[in-house]
Coordinates of C-alpha atoms in Angstrom, one line a residue:
Chain I
M172 CA -58.9 -54.1 -90.8
N173 CA -58.1 -56.8 -93.4
A174 CA -54.4 -57.8 -93.9
S175 CA -54.3 -55.4 -97.2
R176 CA -54.7 -52.8 -94.9
S177 CA -51.7 -52.9 -93.1
A178 CA -49.4 -52.3 -95.8
S179 CA -51.6 -50.0 -98.0
R180 CA -51.8 -46.1 -97.7
F181 CA -53.8 -46.2 -94.1
T182 CA -49.9 -47.3 -92.6
A183 CA -49.4 -43.5 -93.8
I184 CA -48.5 -42.6 -90.0
L185 CA -48.0 -46.0 -88.9
L186 CA -44.2 -46.1 -88.6
A187 CA -44.1 -42.3 -86.9
S188 CA -46.7 -44.2 -84.4
L189 CA -44.3 -46.5 -83.0
L190 CA -43.6 -45.3 -79.0
A191 CA -45.2 -41.1 -80.1
G192 CA -46.5 -42.1 -77.3
S193 CA -48.4 -45.2 -76.9
A194 CA -48.0 -46.3 -73.7
I195 CA -48.5 -50.3 -75.0
A196 CA -45.2 -49.9 -77.0
A197 CA -43.6 -52.4 -76.7
S198 CA -46.8 -54.8 -78.0
A199 CA -47.4 -51.7 -81.2
A200 CA -43.9 -52.1 -81.7
A201 CA -44.3 -55.6 -82.5
T202 CA -47.4 -55.6 -84.5
A203 CA -45.1 -53.7 -87.1
P204 CA -45.6 -55.4 -90.7
A205 CA -42.3 -57.4 -91.2
A206 CA -42.4 -56.3 -94.7
K207 CA -41.1 -53.0 -93.5
A208 CA -37.5 -54.4 -92.1
D209 CA -37.0 -54.6 -95.9
S210 CA -37.2 -51.2 -96.5
N211 CA -34.9 -50.1 -93.4
P212 CA -32.2 -52.6 -92.9
A213 CA -31.3 -50.3 -89.5
R214 CA -32.7 -51.3 -86.2
T215 CA -36.3 -49.9 -85.0
G216 CA -37.5 -49.6 -82.0
A217 CA -39.1 -53.3 -82.0
D218 CA -35.6 -54.2 -82.4
V219 CA -34.3 -52.0 -79.9
I220 CA -37.3 -53.0 -77.1
K221 CA -36.5 -56.6 -78.1
A222 CA -33.3 -56.9 -77.5
A223 CA -33.0 -55.0 -73.8
T224 CA -31.9 -57.5 -71.7
A225 CA -33.7 -58.6 -68.3
G226 CA -31.7 -56.0 -65.8
E227 CA -32.7 -52.9 -68.4
W228 CA -36.2 -53.7 -67.4
R229 CA -37.7 -52.8 -63.8
D230 CA -40.4 -53.4 -62.0
V231 CA -43.2 -50.9 -60.9
E232 CA -43.2 -51.6 -57.5
P233 CA -47.1 -51.6 -56.0
R234 CA -46.7 -49.0 -53.3
N235 CA -46.6 -46.7 -56.1
L236 CA -49.2 -47.9 -58.9
L237 CA -52.5 -46.2 -58.5
I238 CA -55.3 -48.4 -60.4
M239 CA -58.1 -46.4 -61.1
D240 CA -61.4 -48.2 -62.1
L241 CA -63.4 -46.2 -64.8
P242 CA -66.8 -47.8 -66.6
Q243 CA -64.5 -47.6 -69.3
G244 CA -61.6 -49.5 -68.0
Q245 CA -59.2 -49.4 -66.1
V246 CA -56.2 -46.3 -65.9
L247 CA -52.7 -47.2 -64.0
I248 CA -51.0 -44.2 -62.5
E249 CA -47.0 -44.4 -61.6
L250 CA -46.7 -42.2 -58.8
A251 CA -43.7 -40.3 -59.1
E252 CA -42.4 -40.8 -55.1
R253 CA -39.0 -39.0 -55.6
F254 CA -40.6 -35.6 -56.8
A255 CA -43.5 -35.1 -54.6
P256 CA -42.6 -37.3 -51.5
R257 CA -45.5 -36.0 -49.5
H258 CA -48.4 -35.5 -52.1
V259 CA -48.2 -39.4 -53.2
A260 CA -48.0 -40.6 -49.3
N261 CA -51.6 -38.6 -49.0
I262 CA -52.1 -40.1 -51.8
R263 CA -51.7 -43.4 -51.0
T264 CA -53.9 -42.9 -47.8
L265 CA -56.5 -41.4 -49.7
A266 CA -56.6 -44.6 -51.9
H267 CA -56.4 -46.6 -48.9
N268 CA -59.7 -45.3 -47.3
G269 CA -61.3 -45.2 -50.5
Y270 CA -61.9 -41.9 -50.7
W271 CA -62.1 -41.8 -54.6
N272 CA -64.9 -44.7 -54.9
G273 CA -67.7 -42.8 -56.3
L274 CA -66.3 -39.9 -57.2
T275 CA -66.2 -38.7 -60.9
V276 CA -64.0 -36.8 -63.5
L277 CA -65.8 -33.5 -63.6
R278 CA -63.9 -31.8 -66.2
V279 CA -62.4 -32.7 -69.6
Q280 CA -60.9 -29.2 -71.6
D281 CA -59.8 -30.5 -74.7
N282 CA -56.8 -30.2 -75.9
Y283 CA -56.1 -30.2 -71.7
V284 CA -56.9 -31.8 -69.2
A285 CA -59.2 -34.3 -67.3
Q286 CA -59.5 -33.7 -63.9
W287 CA -61.4 -35.9 -61.5
G288 CA -62.1 -35.6 -57.0
D289 CA -65.1 -34.6 -55.6
P290 CA -67.9 -32.3 -57.0
N291 CA -68.1 -31.0 -53.5
G292 CA -64.9 -30.6 -52.5
D293 CA -65.4 -26.7 -52.4
D294 CA -68.4 -27.2 -49.8
E295 CA -67.2 -27.7 -45.9
K296 CA -70.4 -29.2 -45.4
T297 CA -71.3 -31.8 -48.3
A298 CA -67.3 -32.1 -49.1
K299 CA -66.1 -35.8 -48.4
P300 CA -63.7 -35.7 -46.0
L301 CA -59.8 -36.4 -46.3
A302 CA -59.2 -37.7 -42.7
P303 CA -57.1 -39.7 -41.9
A304 CA -55.0 -37.9 -44.9
S305 CA -53.7 -34.2 -44.9
A306 CA -55.9 -31.1 -45.9
K307 CA -52.2 -29.0 -46.1
L308 CA -49.5 -29.7 -47.8
P309 CA -46.5 -28.1 -48.9
A310 CA -46.1 -27.2 -52.5
E311 CA -44.2 -29.8 -54.2
F312 CA -43.2 -28.0 -57.9
S313 CA -39.0 -28.8 -57.6
I314 CA -36.7 -30.9 -55.7
P315 CA -32.7 -29.9 -55.9
F316 CA -31.4 -30.8 -59.3
K317 CA -27.7 -31.6 -57.2
G318 CA -27.2 -35.3 -57.0
L319 CA -30.7 -36.3 -59.1
P320 CA -29.4 -39.1 -61.4
I321 CA -31.2 -38.0 -64.6
N322 CA -30.1 -39.0 -68.4
K323 CA -29.8 -35.8 -70.6
L324 CA -30.8 -35.2 -74.3
P325 CA -28.8 -33.8 -75.9
D326 CA -31.3 -32.5 -77.5
V327 CA -32.6 -28.7 -76.9
D328 CA -35.7 -28.2 -75.5
G329 CA -36.9 -24.7 -75.5
W330 CA -38.5 -24.7 -72.1
A331 CA -35.6 -25.7 -69.8
P332 CA -31.5 -25.9 -69.9
V333 CA -31.7 -29.2 -69.6
S334 CA -34.2 -31.9 -70.5
G335 CA -34.2 -36.0 -69.6
F336 CA -35.5 -38.6 -68.1
V337 CA -35.2 -40.3 -64.4
D338 CA -36.9 -43.2 -63.5
G339 CA -39.3 -43.6 -67.0
F340 CA -40.6 -39.8 -65.8
A341 CA -39.9 -36.8 -68.4
V342 CA -37.7 -33.7 -66.2
A343 CA -36.7 -30.8 -66.8
A344 CA -34.2 -28.5 -65.0
N345 CA -32.5 -25.6 -64.2
P346 CA -29.1 -26.2 -63.1
K347 CA -27.9 -22.8 -62.4
Q348 CA -30.8 -22.6 -59.9
N349 CA -30.6 -26.2 -58.3
K350 CA -34.0 -27.4 -59.3
A351 CA -35.8 -30.3 -61.2
W352 CA -38.8 -30.9 -62.3
L353 CA -41.8 -33.4 -63.9
A354 CA -42.1 -32.1 -67.3
H355 CA -46.4 -31.8 -68.2
C356 CA -46.1 -34.1 -71.2
Y357 CA -49.0 -35.7 -72.0
G358 CA -50.5 -38.5 -69.6
V359 CA -48.7 -36.5 -66.7
V360 CA -50.9 -36.5 -63.3
G361 CA -50.8 -33.4 -61.3
A362 CA -52.6 -32.7 -58.1
G363 CA -55.0 -29.4 -58.4
R364 CA -54.5 -26.5 -56.3
G365 CA -56.5 -22.8 -55.7
E366 CA -54.9 -19.7 -56.1
T367 CA -52.1 -20.7 -53.3
V368 CA -49.4 -22.8 -53.7
D369 CA -49.8 -24.4 -50.9
S370 CA -53.4 -25.5 -51.5
S371 CA -53.3 -28.8 -53.1
T372 CA -54.1 -32.2 -51.3
G373 CA -53.9 -34.9 -54.0
A374 CA -57.2 -35.1 -53.4
E375 CA -58.2 -33.8 -56.6
L376 CA -56.1 -34.6 -59.5
Y377 CA -55.7 -34.1 -63.2
A378 CA -54.1 -36.0 -66.2
M379 CA -52.8 -34.0 -69.3
I380 CA -55.0 -35.1 -72.6
S381 CA -52.1 -32.8 -74.3
P382 CA -48.7 -32.0 -73.1
A383 CA -48.9 -27.9 -71.2
R384 CA -45.6 -27.0 -70.1
G385 CA -46.3 -23.9 -69.3
L386 CA -47.4 -25.3 -66.4
D387 CA -44.4 -26.7 -65.3
L388 CA -43.0 -25.3 -62.1
N389 CA -46.2 -23.8 -60.9
I390 CA -48.9 -26.7 -59.2
T391 CA -46.7 -30.3 -57.9
V392 CA -46.9 -33.5 -60.3
V393 CA -47.6 -36.3 -58.7
G394 CA -47.0 -39.3 -61.6
R395 CA -48.2 -40.4 -65.0
V396 CA -50.3 -42.5 -66.3
L397 CA -48.7 -45.8 -67.6
K398 CA -51.8 -47.5 -69.4
G399 CA -55.0 -46.9 -70.0
M400 CA -55.0 -43.1 -71.0
E401 CA -57.0 -43.4 -73.9
F402 CA -60.2 -43.7 -71.4
L403 CA -59.5 -40.4 -70.4
A404 CA -58.6 -39.0 -73.6
A405 CA -61.8 -40.2 -74.9
L406 CA -64.0 -38.9 -72.9
Q407 CA -66.6 -36.4 -73.9
R408 CA -65.2 -32.7 -73.7
G409 CA -67.5 -30.4 -70.7
G410 CA -68.4 -27.2 -71.5
P411 CA -67.5 -23.9 -71.9
N412 CA -66.5 -23.0 -68.4
M413 CA -62.9 -24.5 -68.5
G414 CA -64.5 -28.1 -69.2
F415 CA -66.1 -28.6 -66.4
Y416 CA -69.1 -30.9 -67.3
D417 CA -72.5 -28.0 -67.1
Q418 CA -74.7 -31.4 -66.0
P419 CA -73.6 -33.4 -63.0
E420 CA -75.0 -36.9 -64.9
Q421 CA -72.1 -35.7 -67.1
R422 CA -69.7 -36.8 -65.2
T423 CA -67.7 -40.1 -64.7
T424 CA -68.1 -41.8 -62.0
I425 CA -65.2 -43.6 -60.7
K426 CA -65.4 -46.9 -59.5
Q427 CA -62.7 -47.4 -57.1
V428 CA -59.6 -46.1 -56.8
R429 CA -56.8 -48.6 -55.0
L430 CA -53.1 -48.9 -54.1
A431 CA -51.4 -51.9 -55.5
S432 CA -50.1 -52.7 -52.4
D433 CA -53.4 -52.8 -50.7
L434 CA -54.4 -55.8 -52.9
P435 CA -53.1 -59.3 -52.1
E436 CA -49.9 -60.3 -54.7
S437 CA -52.4 -62.2 -56.5
E438 CA -54.4 -59.3 -57.5
R439 CA -51.5 -57.0 -58.7
P440 CA -51.0 -56.1 -61.9
H441 CA -47.4 -56.9 -62.9
L442 CA -45.4 -54.4 -65.0
Q443 CA -42.2 -53.8 -65.8
L444 CA -40.7 -50.6 -67.7
L445 CA -38.0 -50.3 -69.2
R446 CA -34.8 -48.6 -67.2
T447 CA -34.4 -44.4 -68.9
D448 CA -31.0 -44.6 -67.5
S449 CA -30.2 -47.9 -69.9
K450 CA -28.0 -48.4 -73.1
S451 CA -31.6 -49.5 -74.5
W452 CA -32.8 -46.5 -73.7
D453 CA -30.8 -44.1 -75.2
A454 CA -30.6 -46.1 -77.9
L455 CA -34.7 -46.5 -78.5
L456 CA -34.1 -42.9 -79.0
D457 CA -31.8 -42.4 -81.6
T458 CA -34.1 -45.4 -83.4
R459 CA -36.6 -41.7 -83.4
R460 CA -33.5 -39.1 -84.0
H461 CA -32.5 -40.8 -86.8
R462 CA -35.3 -41.8 -89.0
G463 CA -35.2 -44.0 -92.4
G464 CA -38.2 -46.5 -94.3
W465 CA -41.2 -44.1 -94.0
F466 CA -39.7 -41.6 -93.4
V467 CA -38.2 -39.8 -95.8
H468 CA -37.1 -37.0 -93.5
S469 CA -35.6 -37.6 -90.7
P470 CA -36.0 -34.9 -87.5
E471 CA -32.7 -35.6 -85.6
H472 CA -34.5 -34.9 -82.6
V473 CA -36.7 -36.0 -79.9
D474 CA -38.4 -33.9 -77.5
V475 CA -38.9 -34.9 -73.5
C476 CA -42.3 -35.4 -74.2
G477 CA -42.2 -37.3 -77.3
A478 CA -40.6 -40.2 -75.9
T479 CA -42.8 -43.0 -74.4
V480 CA -41.4 -45.5 -72.2
P481 CA -42.0 -49.2 -73.0
M482 CA -44.1 -51.2 -70.2
R483 CA -44.4 -54.6 -70.7
D484 CA -46.0 -57.7 -68.4
K485 CA -43.4 -58.7 -65.9
P486 CA -42.1 -62.4 -67.5
A487 CA -42.5 -65.3 -65.3
Q488 CA -40.0 -65.9 -63.8
Chain H
M181 CA -71.1 -25.9 -61.6
N182 CA -71.7 -23.1 -58.9
A183 CA -70.2 -20.2 -58.7
S184 CA -68.3 -20.6 -56.0
R185 CA -66.5 -23.5 -57.9
S186 CA -65.4 -21.4 -60.5
A187 CA -63.2 -19.5 -57.8
S188 CA -62.4 -22.6 -55.8
R189 CA -59.1 -25.0 -56.2
F190 CA -61.1 -26.3 -59.5
T191 CA -59.9 -23.2 -61.1
A192 CA -56.5 -24.3 -60.3
I193 CA -55.5 -25.2 -64.2
L194 CA -58.1 -22.5 -65.5
L195 CA -55.7 -19.4 -66.2
A196 CA -53.2 -21.8 -67.6
S197 CA -56.0 -23.1 -70.2
L198 CA -56.6 -19.7 -71.7
L199 CA -55.4 -19.9 -75.1
A200 CA -53.9 -23.2 -74.2
G201 CA -54.9 -24.7 -77.4
S202 CA -59.3 -23.9 -77.1
A203 CA -60.2 -23.1 -80.8
I204 CA -62.4 -21.0 -78.8
A205 CA -60.6 -19.0 -77.2
A206 CA -62.0 -16.1 -77.5
S207 CA -65.2 -17.0 -76.1
A208 CA -63.5 -19.3 -73.2
A209 CA -61.2 -15.7 -72.7
A210 CA -64.8 -14.4 -71.5
T211 CA -65.9 -16.7 -68.6
A212 CA -62.5 -15.9 -66.7
P213 CA -63.7 -15.2 -63.6
A214 CA -63.5 -10.8 -62.8
A215 CA -62.1 -12.0 -59.7
K216 CA -58.9 -12.8 -60.9
A217 CA -57.9 -9.6 -63.0
D218 CA -57.4 -8.3 -58.9
S219 CA -54.3 -10.2 -58.6
N220 CA -52.9 -9.8 -62.2
P221 CA -53.1 -6.1 -63.1
A222 CA -51.5 -6.9 -66.5
R223 CA -53.1 -7.3 -69.7
T224 CA -54.3 -10.9 -69.3
G225 CA -54.7 -12.6 -73.4
A226 CA -59.0 -12.1 -72.8
D227 CA -57.4 -7.9 -72.8
V228 CA -56.0 -8.0 -75.6
I229 CA -58.5 -10.1 -77.4
K230 CA -61.3 -7.7 -76.8
A231 CA -58.9 -4.8 -78.2
A232 CA -57.7 -6.4 -81.2
T233 CA -58.7 -3.7 -84.2
A234 CA -61.2 -4.8 -86.8
G235 CA -58.1 -4.9 -89.5
E236 CA -56.1 -7.1 -87.3
W237 CA -59.3 -9.7 -88.1
R238 CA -59.5 -11.6 -91.3
D239 CA -62.4 -13.3 -92.9
V240 CA -62.4 -17.4 -93.2
E241 CA -62.6 -17.8 -97.0
P242 CA -65.8 -20.2 -98.0
R243 CA -63.4 -21.6 -101.0
N244 CA -60.8 -22.7 -98.0
L245 CA -63.4 -23.9 -95.1
L246 CA -64.5 -27.5 -95.5
I247 CA -67.5 -28.4 -92.9
M248 CA -67.8 -32.3 -92.0
D249 CA -70.5 -32.7 -90.4
L250 CA -70.3 -35.6 -88.0
P251 CA -73.0 -37.7 -85.8
Q252 CA -70.8 -35.8 -83.2
G253 CA -71.1 -32.6 -84.4
Q254 CA -69.9 -30.0 -86.6
V255 CA -65.7 -29.8 -87.5
L256 CA -64.7 -26.6 -89.1
I257 CA -61.2 -27.5 -91.5
E258 CA -59.6 -24.3 -93.0
L259 CA -57.4 -25.7 -96.2
A260 CA -54.1 -24.1 -95.8
E261 CA -54.1 -23.4 -99.6
R262 CA -50.7 -21.6 -100.0
F263 CA -49.3 -24.9 -98.9
A264 CA -50.9 -27.3 -100.9
P265 CA -52.2 -26.2 -103.6
R266 CA -52.9 -29.2 -105.6
H267 CA -54.2 -31.3 -102.7
V268 CA -56.2 -28.1 -101.5
A269 CA -58.3 -28.6 -105.1
N270 CA -58.0 -31.7 -104.7
I271 CA -60.3 -31.8 -101.8
R272 CA -62.4 -29.8 -103.0
T273 CA -63.3 -31.3 -105.7
L274 CA -63.9 -34.5 -103.9
A275 CA -66.0 -32.2 -101.0
H276 CA -67.5 -30.3 -104.2
N277 CA -69.1 -34.1 -105.5
G278 CA -69.8 -35.4 -101.9
Y279 CA -66.9 -37.6 -102.0
W280 CA -67.1 -38.4 -98.0
N281 CA -70.2 -38.6 -97.4
G282 CA -71.3 -41.7 -95.7
L283 CA -67.9 -42.5 -96.1
T284 CA -66.1 -43.5 -91.8
V285 CA -63.4 -42.4 -89.5
L286 CA -61.5 -45.2 -89.3
R287 CA -58.7 -45.3 -87.6
V288 CA -58.1 -43.0 -83.8
Q289 CA -54.8 -44.1 -82.1
D290 CA -54.9 -42.4 -78.9
N291 CA -52.3 -39.7 -78.7
Y292 CA -51.6 -39.1 -82.0
V293 CA -54.4 -39.4 -84.6
A294 CA -58.1 -40.1 -86.3
Q295 CA -58.5 -40.6 -89.4
W296 CA -61.0 -40.7 -92.4
G297 CA -61.6 -42.2 -95.7
D298 CA -63.6 -45.0 -97.5
P299 CA -62.7 -48.4 -95.4
N300 CA -62.3 -50.0 -99.0
G301 CA -59.9 -47.7 -100.6
D302 CA -57.2 -49.7 -100.9
D303 CA -59.6 -52.3 -103.1
E304 CA -59.5 -51.4 -106.6
K305 CA -63.2 -52.8 -106.8
T306 CA -65.2 -51.6 -104.5
A307 CA -63.2 -48.2 -103.5
K308 CA -65.4 -45.5 -104.0
P309 CA -64.2 -43.4 -107.2
L310 CA -62.1 -40.6 -106.5
A311 CA -63.0 -38.7 -110.5
P312 CA -63.6 -36.3 -111.0
A313 CA -60.6 -35.4 -108.6
S314 CA -57.5 -36.9 -109.0
A315 CA -55.5 -40.2 -107.9
K316 CA -52.5 -39.1 -108.3
L317 CA -50.7 -35.6 -106.9
P318 CA -47.4 -34.6 -106.5
A319 CA -46.1 -34.5 -102.6
E320 CA -47.0 -31.2 -101.0
F321 CA -44.3 -32.0 -98.1
S322 CA -42.9 -27.7 -98.3
I323 CA -42.9 -24.6 -100.4
P324 CA -39.8 -21.8 -100.3
F325 CA -38.9 -20.1 -96.9
K326 CA -38.2 -17.1 -99.7
G327 CA -40.7 -14.6 -100.1
L328 CA -43.0 -16.4 -97.3
P329 CA -44.4 -13.7 -95.3
I330 CA -43.8 -15.5 -92.0
N331 CA -44.5 -13.9 -88.1
K332 CA -41.0 -15.8 -86.8
L333 CA -41.0 -16.6 -82.9
P334 CA -37.9 -15.3 -81.0
D335 CA -38.4 -18.8 -79.7
V336 CA -36.1 -21.7 -79.9
D337 CA -38.0 -24.5 -81.8
G338 CA -36.1 -28.2 -81.3
W339 CA -37.3 -29.1 -84.7
A340 CA -36.6 -26.0 -86.7
P341 CA -34.1 -23.9 -87.5
V342 CA -37.0 -21.3 -87.6
S343 CA -40.8 -21.5 -86.1
G344 CA -44.0 -19.2 -86.9
F345 CA -47.0 -18.2 -88.5
V346 CA -48.8 -17.6 -91.3
D347 CA -52.1 -17.0 -92.2
G348 CA -52.7 -18.4 -89.1
F349 CA -51.0 -21.5 -89.8
A350 CA -48.2 -23.1 -87.4
V351 CA -45.3 -23.3 -89.6
A352 CA -41.5 -24.2 -88.9
A353 CA -39.0 -23.7 -91.9
N354 CA -35.2 -24.3 -92.7
P355 CA -34.0 -21.0 -94.3
K356 CA -30.6 -22.8 -95.5
Q357 CA -32.2 -25.3 -97.3
N358 CA -34.8 -22.8 -98.4
K359 CA -38.1 -25.1 -97.1
A360 CA -41.2 -24.0 -95.3
W361 CA -43.2 -26.6 -94.0
L362 CA -46.8 -26.5 -91.9
A363 CA -45.6 -28.2 -88.2
H364 CA -47.4 -31.0 -87.3
C365 CA -49.5 -29.8 -84.0
Y366 CA -52.9 -30.3 -82.2
G367 CA -55.9 -30.2 -84.9
V368 CA -53.3 -30.1 -87.9
V369 CA -55.4 -31.8 -91.4
G370 CA -52.8 -33.8 -93.4
A371 CA -53.2 -36.3 -96.6
G372 CA -52.7 -39.6 -96.1
R373 CA -49.8 -41.7 -97.7
G374 CA -48.5 -44.7 -98.6
E375 CA -45.1 -45.9 -99.1
T376 CA -44.1 -43.1 -101.6
V377 CA -43.9 -39.5 -100.9
D378 CA -46.4 -39.3 -104.2
S379 CA -49.4 -41.2 -102.9
S380 CA -51.9 -39.2 -101.3
T381 CA -54.3 -37.3 -103.0
G382 CA -56.3 -36.0 -100.0
A383 CA -59.4 -38.7 -100.1
E384 CA -57.7 -40.2 -96.9
L385 CA -57.2 -37.5 -94.4
Y386 CA -56.2 -37.2 -90.6
A387 CA -56.6 -35.0 -88.2
M388 CA -53.7 -35.1 -84.9
I389 CA -55.2 -35.1 -81.8
S390 CA -51.8 -34.6 -80.2
P391 CA -48.4 -33.0 -81.4
A392 CA -46.5 -34.9 -84.0
R393 CA -43.5 -32.8 -84.9
G394 CA -41.4 -36.0 -86.2
L395 CA -43.7 -36.4 -88.9
D396 CA -43.2 -32.6 -90.1
L397 CA -41.9 -32.8 -93.7
N398 CA -42.7 -36.6 -94.1
I399 CA -46.1 -36.5 -95.5
T400 CA -48.4 -33.5 -97.1
V401 CA -50.4 -31.3 -94.2
V402 CA -53.3 -30.2 -95.6
G403 CA -54.8 -27.2 -93.1
R404 CA -56.0 -27.1 -89.3
V405 CA -59.2 -27.5 -87.5
L406 CA -60.2 -24.1 -86.6
K407 CA -63.5 -25.6 -84.5
G408 CA -65.1 -29.3 -83.3
M409 CA -61.7 -30.5 -83.1
E410 CA -62.9 -32.4 -79.6
F411 CA -65.2 -34.2 -81.1
L412 CA -62.5 -35.8 -83.2
A413 CA -60.4 -36.4 -80.2
A414 CA -62.8 -37.9 -77.8
L415 CA -63.6 -40.7 -80.4
Q416 CA -63.5 -44.5 -78.6
R417 CA -59.5 -45.1 -79.9
G418 CA -59.1 -48.3 -82.1
G419 CA -57.7 -51.7 -81.7
P420 CA -54.1 -52.4 -81.5
N421 CA -53.1 -52.2 -84.6
M422 CA -52.5 -48.5 -85.2
G423 CA -55.4 -47.8 -83.9
F424 CA -58.0 -49.2 -86.9
Y425 CA -61.4 -50.1 -86.1
D426 CA -61.4 -53.9 -85.4
Q427 CA -64.7 -53.5 -86.0
P428 CA -66.7 -52.1 -89.0
E429 CA -69.2 -51.0 -86.2
Q430 CA -67.2 -49.3 -84.4
R431 CA -66.5 -46.9 -87.1
T432 CA -68.2 -43.1 -87.1
T433 CA -70.2 -42.8 -90.1
I434 CA -69.4 -39.0 -92.0
K435 CA -73.1 -37.5 -92.6
Q436 CA -71.6 -35.3 -95.3
V437 CA -67.9 -32.9 -96.2
R438 CA -68.8 -30.1 -97.8
L439 CA -66.9 -27.0 -98.5
A440 CA -68.3 -23.3 -97.1
S441 CA -68.5 -21.9 -101.1
D442 CA -70.8 -24.5 -102.4
L443 CA -73.7 -23.2 -100.1
P444 CA -75.7 -20.6 -100.3
E445 CA -74.9 -17.2 -98.9
S446 CA -76.7 -17.6 -95.8
E447 CA -75.7 -21.3 -94.8
R448 CA -72.4 -20.8 -94.6
P449 CA -70.7 -20.2 -91.2
H450 CA -69.3 -16.5 -91.0
L451 CA -66.1 -16.8 -89.1
Q452 CA -62.6 -14.7 -88.6
L453 CA -59.4 -15.1 -87.2
L454 CA -56.5 -12.7 -85.2
R455 CA -54.4 -12.4 -88.2
T456 CA -51.1 -13.7 -87.2
D457 CA -49.3 -10.9 -88.7
S458 CA -50.7 -8.4 -86.4
K459 CA -49.6 -6.6 -83.6
S460 CA -52.1 -7.9 -81.2
W461 CA -51.2 -11.3 -82.2
D462 CA -47.8 -10.9 -80.8
A463 CA -49.3 -9.3 -77.7
L464 CA -51.2 -12.3 -77.0
L465 CA -48.1 -14.5 -77.2
D466 CA -46.3 -12.5 -75.1
T467 CA -49.3 -12.9 -72.5
R468 CA -48.3 -16.1 -72.8
R469 CA -44.9 -15.9 -72.7
H470 CA -44.9 -14.2 -68.9
R471 CA -47.2 -15.3 -67.0
G472 CA -48.6 -14.2 -63.3
G473 CA -51.6 -14.5 -61.7
W474 CA -51.8 -17.8 -60.5
F475 CA -48.4 -18.7 -62.1
V476 CA -45.9 -18.3 -59.7
H477 CA -43.5 -19.6 -62.6
S478 CA -43.8 -17.5 -65.8
P479 CA -42.0 -20.0 -68.5
E480 CA -40.4 -17.0 -70.7
H481 CA -41.5 -19.1 -73.3
V482 CA -44.2 -20.0 -76.4
D483 CA -44.2 -23.2 -78.9
V484 CA -45.5 -22.8 -82.3
C485 CA -48.0 -25.4 -81.2
G486 CA -49.0 -24.3 -78.3
A487 CA -50.5 -20.7 -79.1
T488 CA -53.8 -21.0 -81.1
V489 CA -55.5 -18.3 -83.1
P490 CA -58.4 -16.9 -81.3
M491 CA -61.6 -17.0 -83.5
R492 CA -64.8 -15.2 -84.0
D493 CA -68.1 -15.1 -85.5
K494 CA -67.4 -12.0 -88.1
P495 CA -69.2 -9.3 -86.4
A496 CA -72.5 -7.7 -88.0
Q497 CA -71.6 -4.5 -90.8

């Protein structure tokens, strides 16, 4: 792609893309052509991210960072300990014991989910044992709203009375019912279940390759993909049976899944996320609500699923 | 995938997936395990589709059906003549003259768009000529709301005062401003533009691989993918420069793009869509608002981007 292209009609939907959903928003913003600033003197998302103070970034804790190695690349998942403590604990145990190593991505349904686990998981004789992880957990569909440090969005959400952000996660809530839950946005990771609400263990996980808020409150969400979502989203779609691959050889083999805290310090990814309880995050959302430059119509709205939290490598001390 | 799997915990998010966004909703519904009916005596989406009368289906008109052949498979796009007549006319001319044959998909930005056109489109010397198609068109971002036969959704939409369906397309509107426009939902196809609003010709097109309503009213939407969206959505993502491929060889070559009306009758796809001004469509939306069976929480909401119009092969006369 030559330089002229980046200032051409191909930039069409460039500006819109900043923070639109890229897990590498901070770096993407840095590549925005400087020429754009001339036509839009207002602060851009890139400006806001650049100006964020050190205290507005938080480390991704190694105990909450799951590292899944696929042939296509590495997928990093942050676990949502606050929202699904039992599932997250089980997932840590499974990762510690190498449960997913050699298992597969066995379902990719277009515009819906990519799902991975044990292809023999339903066959008691051949299923890979979960132990020492638990085979039975309670459903963790919601937590109490009261006391939750949520940064509420003023924008209306058709799916819930309240939406906003907690710990970098997109959250919806119903204060009257004293419930809050993780919203099924792009990149959200959940624990597949069967007919009963308490049939998930975290051994079988799915990532949303499209948002599907209708799943909210119906299944336990355990985290979200911070990096590498494109490797799951670009997998070949499966067959007409809900995206399950018809042939075993179509499945993608998982090399390994490890918890960062199980790795030596030197081998851990060191990442930071912009705090969603920070002024810079609020300012960033404002740059998305009020659009200028290439945009001739400003939406004056953001959606809880349409704003991605900037991430960066932790700066050297 | 054996039979036991389809009634297992792997069905977890099965029911949710019916009509969630599959362009083959009608056939997908047909594969839902019959066992599910026992636990949910209410009408399912599959029931509603099955019961729709002949008059509730409409033919996809050959003059509005663009057929793009990729190495991965065929992508069918319905053109939105009512919303962008000038662009649609230009696209018909381009297809008629084989403009896209041998051009490429040159950008795939994760969670955003797949974009195709002429890699040399910005270089006057080497660009493929558009003639006899026009190189200059007016922007077609919206049409008058007044008189538009929209089937309004009662559900709130954070992005616009009104949302609903026209001719099978997801539409948003602002009655006070007398404007209606096509919403940037999954699978929507638009015409890339540069800095000026009238810089699109339809020669360079993008398809949304994720919804991005913030683009609404900023660019001309020309149609939506009816079938084969999974071939665009599963393409390898491009580089950090907004998803443009770094290397020309990463691009996907388009075999050909033809308009169905340019083909002999016997070679045309014969498809029908459920009319979005029909009672069955309303009933289908209701099955999505009010969930039972596997669902323990009913969302009591549908989103204009979250409901996909059922499609089928035209029955033999």
